[in-house]
Tab-separated table of C-alpha atoms in Angstrom:
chain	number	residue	atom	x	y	z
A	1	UNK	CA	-48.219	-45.353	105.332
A	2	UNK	CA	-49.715	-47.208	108.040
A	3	UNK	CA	-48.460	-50.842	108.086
A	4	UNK	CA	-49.981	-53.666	110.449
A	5	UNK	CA	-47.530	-56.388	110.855
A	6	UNK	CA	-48.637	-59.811	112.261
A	7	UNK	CA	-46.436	-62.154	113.891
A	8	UNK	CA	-43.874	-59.323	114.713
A	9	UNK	CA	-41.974	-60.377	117.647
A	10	UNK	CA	-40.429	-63.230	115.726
A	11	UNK	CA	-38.053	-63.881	113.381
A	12	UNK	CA	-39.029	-61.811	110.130
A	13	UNK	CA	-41.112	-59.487	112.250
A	14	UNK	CA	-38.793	-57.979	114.221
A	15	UNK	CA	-36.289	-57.659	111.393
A	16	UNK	CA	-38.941	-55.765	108.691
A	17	UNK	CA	-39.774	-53.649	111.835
A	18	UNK	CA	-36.239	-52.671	112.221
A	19	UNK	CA	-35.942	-51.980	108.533
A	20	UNK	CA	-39.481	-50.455	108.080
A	21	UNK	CA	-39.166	-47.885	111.081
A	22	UNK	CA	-36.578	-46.059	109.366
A	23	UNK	CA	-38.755	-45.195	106.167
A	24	UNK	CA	-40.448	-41.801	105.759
A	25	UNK	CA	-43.546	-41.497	106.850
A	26	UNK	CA	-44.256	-45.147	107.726
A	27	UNK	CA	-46.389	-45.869	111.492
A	28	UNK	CA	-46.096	-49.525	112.505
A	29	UNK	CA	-48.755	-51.749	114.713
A	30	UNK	CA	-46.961	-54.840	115.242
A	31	UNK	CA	-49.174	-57.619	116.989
A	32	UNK	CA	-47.699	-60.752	118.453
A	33	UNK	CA	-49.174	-63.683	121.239
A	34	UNK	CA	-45.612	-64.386	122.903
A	35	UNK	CA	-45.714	-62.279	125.777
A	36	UNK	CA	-41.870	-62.395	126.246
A	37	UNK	CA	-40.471	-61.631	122.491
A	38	UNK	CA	-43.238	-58.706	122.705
A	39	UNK	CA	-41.782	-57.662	125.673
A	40	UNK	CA	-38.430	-57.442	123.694
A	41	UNK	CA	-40.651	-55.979	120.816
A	42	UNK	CA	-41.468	-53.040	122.782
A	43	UNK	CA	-37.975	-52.948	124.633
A	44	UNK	CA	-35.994	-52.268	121.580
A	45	UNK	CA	-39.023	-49.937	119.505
A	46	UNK	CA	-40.447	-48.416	122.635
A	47	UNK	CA	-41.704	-45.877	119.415
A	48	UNK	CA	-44.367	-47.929	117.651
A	49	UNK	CA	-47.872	-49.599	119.314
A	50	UNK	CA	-47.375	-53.218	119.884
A	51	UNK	CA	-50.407	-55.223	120.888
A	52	UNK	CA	-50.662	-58.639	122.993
A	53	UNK	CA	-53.067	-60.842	121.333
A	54	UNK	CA	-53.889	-64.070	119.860
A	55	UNK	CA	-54.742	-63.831	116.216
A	56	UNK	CA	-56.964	-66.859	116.054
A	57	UNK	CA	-58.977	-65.737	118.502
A	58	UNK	CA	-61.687	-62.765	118.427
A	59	UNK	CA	-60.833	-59.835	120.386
A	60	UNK	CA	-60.343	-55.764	120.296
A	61	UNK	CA	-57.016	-56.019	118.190
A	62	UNK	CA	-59.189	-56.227	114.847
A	63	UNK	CA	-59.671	-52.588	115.087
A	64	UNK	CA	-55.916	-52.148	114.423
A	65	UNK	CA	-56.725	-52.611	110.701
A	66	UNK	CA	-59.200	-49.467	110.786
A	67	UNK	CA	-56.969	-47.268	108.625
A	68	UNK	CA	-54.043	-49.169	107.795
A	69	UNK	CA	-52.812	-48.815	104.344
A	70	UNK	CA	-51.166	-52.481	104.376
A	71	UNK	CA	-50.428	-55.208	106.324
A	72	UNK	CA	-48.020	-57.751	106.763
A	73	UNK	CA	-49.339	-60.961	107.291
A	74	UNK	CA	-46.420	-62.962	109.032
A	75	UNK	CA	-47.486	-65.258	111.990
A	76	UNK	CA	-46.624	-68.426	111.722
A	77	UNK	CA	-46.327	-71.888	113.950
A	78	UNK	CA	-43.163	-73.263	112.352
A	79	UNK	CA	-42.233	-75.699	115.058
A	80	UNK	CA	-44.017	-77.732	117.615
A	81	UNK	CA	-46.091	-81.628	118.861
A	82	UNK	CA	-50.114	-80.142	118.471
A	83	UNK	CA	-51.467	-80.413	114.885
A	84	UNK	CA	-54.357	-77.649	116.456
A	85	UNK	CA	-51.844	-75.123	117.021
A	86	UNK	CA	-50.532	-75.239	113.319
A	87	UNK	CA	-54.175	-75.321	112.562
A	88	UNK	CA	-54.660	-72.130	114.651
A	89	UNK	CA	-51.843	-70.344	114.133
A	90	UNK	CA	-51.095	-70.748	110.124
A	91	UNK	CA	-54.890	-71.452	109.063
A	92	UNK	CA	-57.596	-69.963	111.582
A	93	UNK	CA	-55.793	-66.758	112.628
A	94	UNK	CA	-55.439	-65.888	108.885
A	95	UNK	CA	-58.692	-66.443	108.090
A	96	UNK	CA	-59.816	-63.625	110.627
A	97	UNK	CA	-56.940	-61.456	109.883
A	98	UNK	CA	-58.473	-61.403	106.425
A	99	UNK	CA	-62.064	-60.865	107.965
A	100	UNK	CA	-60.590	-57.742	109.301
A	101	UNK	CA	-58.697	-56.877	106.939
A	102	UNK	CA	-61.831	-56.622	104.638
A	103	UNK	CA	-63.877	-55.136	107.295
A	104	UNK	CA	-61.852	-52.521	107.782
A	105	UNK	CA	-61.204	-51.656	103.680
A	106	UNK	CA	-57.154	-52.397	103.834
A	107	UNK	CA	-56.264	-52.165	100.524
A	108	UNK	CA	-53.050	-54.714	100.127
A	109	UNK	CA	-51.193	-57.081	102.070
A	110	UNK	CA	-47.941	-59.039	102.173
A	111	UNK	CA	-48.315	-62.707	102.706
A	112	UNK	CA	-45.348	-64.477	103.810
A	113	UNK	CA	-46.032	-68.300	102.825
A	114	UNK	CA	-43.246	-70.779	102.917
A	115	UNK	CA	-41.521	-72.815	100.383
A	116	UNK	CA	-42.432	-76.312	102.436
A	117	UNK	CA	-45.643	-75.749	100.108
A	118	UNK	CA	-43.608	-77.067	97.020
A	119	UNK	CA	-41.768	-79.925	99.430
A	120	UNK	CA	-42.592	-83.679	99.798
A	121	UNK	CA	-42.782	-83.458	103.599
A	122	UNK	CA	-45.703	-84.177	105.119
A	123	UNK	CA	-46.037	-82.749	108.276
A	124	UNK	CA	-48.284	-80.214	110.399
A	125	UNK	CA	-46.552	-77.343	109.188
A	126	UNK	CA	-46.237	-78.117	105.401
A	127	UNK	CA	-49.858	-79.113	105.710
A	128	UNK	CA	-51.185	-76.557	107.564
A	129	UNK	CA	-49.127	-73.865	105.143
A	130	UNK	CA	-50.344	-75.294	102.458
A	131	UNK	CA	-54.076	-75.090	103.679
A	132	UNK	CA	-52.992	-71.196	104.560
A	133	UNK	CA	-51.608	-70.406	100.685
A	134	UNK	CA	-54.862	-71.976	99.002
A	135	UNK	CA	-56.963	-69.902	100.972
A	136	UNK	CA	-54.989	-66.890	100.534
A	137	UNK	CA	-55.511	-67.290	96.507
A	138	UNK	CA	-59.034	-67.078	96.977
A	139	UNK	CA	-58.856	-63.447	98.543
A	140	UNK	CA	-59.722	-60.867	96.509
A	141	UNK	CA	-57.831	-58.204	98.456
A	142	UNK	CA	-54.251	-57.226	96.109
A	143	UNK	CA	-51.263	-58.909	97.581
A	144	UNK	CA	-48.291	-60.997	96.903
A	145	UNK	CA	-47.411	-64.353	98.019
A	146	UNK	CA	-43.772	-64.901	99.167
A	147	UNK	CA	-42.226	-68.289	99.718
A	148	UNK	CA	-39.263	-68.000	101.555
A	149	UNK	CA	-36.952	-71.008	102.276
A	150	UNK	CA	-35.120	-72.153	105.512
A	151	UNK	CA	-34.056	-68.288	107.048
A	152	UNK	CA	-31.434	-67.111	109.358
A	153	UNK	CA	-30.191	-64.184	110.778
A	154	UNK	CA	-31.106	-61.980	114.002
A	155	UNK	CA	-33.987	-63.107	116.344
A	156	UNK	CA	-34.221	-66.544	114.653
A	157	UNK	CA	-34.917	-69.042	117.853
A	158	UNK	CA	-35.971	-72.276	115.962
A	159	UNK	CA	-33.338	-72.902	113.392
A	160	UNK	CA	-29.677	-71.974	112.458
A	161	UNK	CA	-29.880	-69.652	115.910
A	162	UNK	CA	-30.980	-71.949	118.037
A	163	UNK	CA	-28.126	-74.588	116.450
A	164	UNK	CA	-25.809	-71.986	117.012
A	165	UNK	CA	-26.275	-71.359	120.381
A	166	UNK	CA	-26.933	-75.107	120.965
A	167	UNK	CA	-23.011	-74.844	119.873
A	168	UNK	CA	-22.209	-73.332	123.168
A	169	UNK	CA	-24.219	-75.371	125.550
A	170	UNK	CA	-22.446	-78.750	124.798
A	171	UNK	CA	-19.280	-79.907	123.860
A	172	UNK	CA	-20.663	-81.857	120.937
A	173	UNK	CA	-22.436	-80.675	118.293
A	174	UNK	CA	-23.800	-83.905	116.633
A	175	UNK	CA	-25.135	-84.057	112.294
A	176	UNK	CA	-27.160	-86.624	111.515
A	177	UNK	CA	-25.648	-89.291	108.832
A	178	UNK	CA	-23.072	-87.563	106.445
A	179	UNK	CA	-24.857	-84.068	106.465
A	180	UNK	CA	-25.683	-84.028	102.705
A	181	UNK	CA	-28.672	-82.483	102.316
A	182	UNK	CA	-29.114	-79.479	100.351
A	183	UNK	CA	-30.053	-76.020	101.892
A	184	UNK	CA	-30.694	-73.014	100.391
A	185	UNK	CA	-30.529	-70.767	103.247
A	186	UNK	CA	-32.239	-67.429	102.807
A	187	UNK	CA	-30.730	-64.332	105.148
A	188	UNK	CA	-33.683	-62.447	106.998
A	189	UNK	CA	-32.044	-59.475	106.144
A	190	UNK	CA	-32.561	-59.861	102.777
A	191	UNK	CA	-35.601	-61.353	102.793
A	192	UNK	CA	-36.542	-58.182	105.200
A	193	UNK	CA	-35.259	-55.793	101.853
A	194	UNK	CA	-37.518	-57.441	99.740
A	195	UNK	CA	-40.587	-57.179	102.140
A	196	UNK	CA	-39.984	-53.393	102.286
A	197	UNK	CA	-39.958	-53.155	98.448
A	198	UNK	CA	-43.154	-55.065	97.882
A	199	UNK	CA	-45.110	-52.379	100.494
A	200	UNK	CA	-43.600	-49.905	98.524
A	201	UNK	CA	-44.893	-50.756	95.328
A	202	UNK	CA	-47.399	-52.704	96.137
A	203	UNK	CA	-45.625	-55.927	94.485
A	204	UNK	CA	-48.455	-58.789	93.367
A	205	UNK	CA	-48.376	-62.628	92.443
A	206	UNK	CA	-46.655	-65.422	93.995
A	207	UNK	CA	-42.699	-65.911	94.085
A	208	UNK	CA	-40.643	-68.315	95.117
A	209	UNK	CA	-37.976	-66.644	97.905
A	210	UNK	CA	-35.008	-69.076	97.821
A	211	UNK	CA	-31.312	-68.563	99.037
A	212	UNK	CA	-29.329	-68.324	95.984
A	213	UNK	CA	-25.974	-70.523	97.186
A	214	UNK	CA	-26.876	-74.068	97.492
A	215	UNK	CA	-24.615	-75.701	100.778
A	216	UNK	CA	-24.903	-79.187	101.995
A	217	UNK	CA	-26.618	-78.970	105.438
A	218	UNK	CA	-23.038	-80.218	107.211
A	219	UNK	CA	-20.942	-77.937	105.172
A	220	UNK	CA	-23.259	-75.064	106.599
A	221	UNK	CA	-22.945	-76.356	110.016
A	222	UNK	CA	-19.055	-76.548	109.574
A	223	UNK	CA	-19.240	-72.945	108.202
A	224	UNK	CA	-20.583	-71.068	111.670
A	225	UNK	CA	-18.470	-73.688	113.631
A	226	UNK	CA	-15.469	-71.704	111.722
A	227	UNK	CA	-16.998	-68.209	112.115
A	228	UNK	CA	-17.916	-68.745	115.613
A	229	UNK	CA	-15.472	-70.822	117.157
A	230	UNK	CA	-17.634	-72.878	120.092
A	231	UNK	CA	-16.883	-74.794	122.545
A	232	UNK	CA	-18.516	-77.715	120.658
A	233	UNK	CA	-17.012	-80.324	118.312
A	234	UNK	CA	-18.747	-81.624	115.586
A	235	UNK	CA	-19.625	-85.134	115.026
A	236	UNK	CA	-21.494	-87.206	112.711
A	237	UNK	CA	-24.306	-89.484	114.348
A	238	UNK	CA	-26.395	-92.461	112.565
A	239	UNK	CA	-29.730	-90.896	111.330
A	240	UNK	CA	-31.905	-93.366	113.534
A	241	UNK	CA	-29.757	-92.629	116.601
A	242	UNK	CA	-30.158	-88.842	116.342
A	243	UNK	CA	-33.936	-89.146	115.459
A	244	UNK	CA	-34.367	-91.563	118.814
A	245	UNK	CA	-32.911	-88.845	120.590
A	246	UNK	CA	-35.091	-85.968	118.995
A	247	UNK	CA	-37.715	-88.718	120.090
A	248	UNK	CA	-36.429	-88.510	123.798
A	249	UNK	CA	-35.889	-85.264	123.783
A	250	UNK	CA	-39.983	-84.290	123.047
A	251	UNK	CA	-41.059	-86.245	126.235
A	252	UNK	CA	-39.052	-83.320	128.361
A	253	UNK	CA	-39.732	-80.818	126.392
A	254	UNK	CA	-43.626	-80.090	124.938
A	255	UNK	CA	-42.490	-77.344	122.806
A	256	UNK	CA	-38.516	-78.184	121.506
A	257	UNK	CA	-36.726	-76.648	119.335
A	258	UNK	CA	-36.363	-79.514	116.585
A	259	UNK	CA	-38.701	-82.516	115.762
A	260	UNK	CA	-37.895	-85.890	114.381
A	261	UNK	CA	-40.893	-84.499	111.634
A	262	UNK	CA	-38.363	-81.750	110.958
A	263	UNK	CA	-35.486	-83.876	111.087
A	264	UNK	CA	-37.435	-85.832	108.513
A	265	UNK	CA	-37.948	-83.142	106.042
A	266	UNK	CA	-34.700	-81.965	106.787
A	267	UNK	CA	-33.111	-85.385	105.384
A	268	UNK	CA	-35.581	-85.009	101.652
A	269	UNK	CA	-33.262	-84.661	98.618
A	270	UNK	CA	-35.188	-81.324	97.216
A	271	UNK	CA	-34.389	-78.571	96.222
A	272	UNK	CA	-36.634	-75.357	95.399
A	273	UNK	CA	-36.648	-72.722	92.846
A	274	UNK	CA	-34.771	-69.754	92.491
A	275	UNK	CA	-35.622	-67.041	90.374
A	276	UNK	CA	-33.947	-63.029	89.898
A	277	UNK	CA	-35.097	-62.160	93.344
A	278	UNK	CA	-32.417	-59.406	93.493
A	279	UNK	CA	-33.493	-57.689	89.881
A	280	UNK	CA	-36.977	-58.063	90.593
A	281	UNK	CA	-37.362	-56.404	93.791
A	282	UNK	CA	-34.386	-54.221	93.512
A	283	UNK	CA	-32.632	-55.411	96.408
A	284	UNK	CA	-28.674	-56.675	97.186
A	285	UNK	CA	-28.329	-60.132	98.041
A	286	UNK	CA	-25.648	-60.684	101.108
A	287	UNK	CA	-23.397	-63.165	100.186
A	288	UNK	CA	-23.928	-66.210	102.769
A	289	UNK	CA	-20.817	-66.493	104.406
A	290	UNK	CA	-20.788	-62.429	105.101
A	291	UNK	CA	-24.798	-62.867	106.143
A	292	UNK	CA	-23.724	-65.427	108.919
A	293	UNK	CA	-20.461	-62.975	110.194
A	294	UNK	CA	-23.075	-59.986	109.833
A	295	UNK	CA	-25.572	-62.476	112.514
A	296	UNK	CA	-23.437	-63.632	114.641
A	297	UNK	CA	-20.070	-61.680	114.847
A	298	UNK	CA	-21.694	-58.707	115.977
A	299	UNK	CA	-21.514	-57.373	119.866
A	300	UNK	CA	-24.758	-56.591	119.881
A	301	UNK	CA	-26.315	-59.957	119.211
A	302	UNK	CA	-24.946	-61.634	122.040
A	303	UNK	CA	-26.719	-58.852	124.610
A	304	UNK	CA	-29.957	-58.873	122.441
A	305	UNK	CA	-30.666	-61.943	120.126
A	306	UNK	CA	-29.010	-64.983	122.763
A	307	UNK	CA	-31.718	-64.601	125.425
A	308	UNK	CA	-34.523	-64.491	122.227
């Protein structure tokens, strides 16, 4: 099987490669824009073609899809300040992916979606998801939709990695108001598991990809604070303070790591649905607490994942 994977230096990419690489018979073209994180790419699977291009843009990477058997369609703009690169990133570059894809005759692909598409935020990246998902059900190509919800695990820069090694880097580690707000974190290691099963059978329809233990946001916090004992001590901020220094924080840095628009989903009493996950794709789900120690209590994460 010959499996293109978009979006594979990042979080989910590099994790399904991992997984994928050691299946029989599988050959892997991952594709990714970031030139460091491919670098990494090809430093840890010197064994598989990686190619250096952006995916909303024509060029000589569409003939990777001559004679794939699959692809996995993964790239994503999850954080950032410019509504055009959400636009780019989550709408355009999927709409020539598909081009090629149909060019080309690939016969099924994985879509990774996002559960923001059920959420009340309203923001560039629940937007421009949303825009992605509708035009994905108009494709006539077999695939399956999966929504995952907020994931952690290796190679995850934006969220619980990047608070996580934000716990290092300053001796306080500040939650917004009291913390309660539900998450549903989903490990990548799982969600990797159940990306390798729908290639393998060639899974269809659209399912919702949610963690199955409900934590309060601060609880979670509280819970790698334990496991990996930082230098930082928590404290709880007023909402308006923190988001004022998200605020500041942006006019230093174009592309930061958190935005008072996530900040302002992140505070939205939801919660999204869960379903048999496990039973129907025949995977294990990794108890959360285990899933963090198996992310961050390894030796090999600090001299791979911390320079991600």
């Amino acid at each position: 099987m010959r499996v293109v994977v978009t979006g594979a230096a990042g979080l989910v990419g590099q994790n399904v490669i991992a997984r994928l690489k050691g299946e029989p018979g599988v050959s892997i073209v991952a594709i990714d824009k970031h030139p460091a994180n491919t670098a990494l790419l090809r430093r840890i699977h010197p064994e598989i073609t990686v190619i250096e291009a952006d995916l909303a843009a024509d060029g000589a990477w569409s003939e990777a899809f001559a004679g794939a058997d699959a692809v996995l369609l993964n790239q994503a703009q999850i954080g950032g300040l410019d509504e055009a690169e959400f636009t780019a990133n989550n709408v355009t570059a999927t709409e020539r992916i598909v081009e090629a894809m149909r060019r080309h005759g690939v016969p099924y692909f994985v879509h990774i979606s996002s559960s923001v598409v059920n959420s009340r935020a309203d923001d560039f990246y629940t937007r421009s998801k949303t825009a992605q998902e509708r035009f994905i059900d108009r494709v006539e190509i077999p695939h399956v939709v999966l929504r995952p919800t907020l994931m952690f695990g290796w190679f995850d820069r934006k969220h619980l990695g990047w608070l996580r090694r934000f716990m290092d880097r300053t001796p306080v580690f500040p939650i917004p108001g009291d913390g309660r707000f539900i998450r549903q974190p989903l490990y990548v290691g799982d969600f990797a598991a159940i990306i390798t099963a729908c290639l393998r059978t060639r899974a269809t329809g659209t399912h919702d990809i949610s963690g199955l233990e409900q934590i309060d946001y601060g609880d979670l916090i509280a819970m790698i604070h334990e496991i990996v004992r930082p230098r930082a001590r928590i404290v709880h901020i007023p909402y308006r303070l923190f988001w004022l220094l998200l605020w500041a924080y942006a006019l230093v840095d174009r592309n930061p790591p958190f935005t008072t628009r996530q900040l302002e989903a992140l505070v939205i009493p939801e919660t999204f649905p869960v379903i048999d996950w496990p039973r129907i794709f025949g995977v294990t789900a990794t108890p959360l607490r285990r899933a963090l120690v198996e992310t961050y209590c390894d030796p090999a994460y600090s001299s791979i994942v911390l320079d991600f």
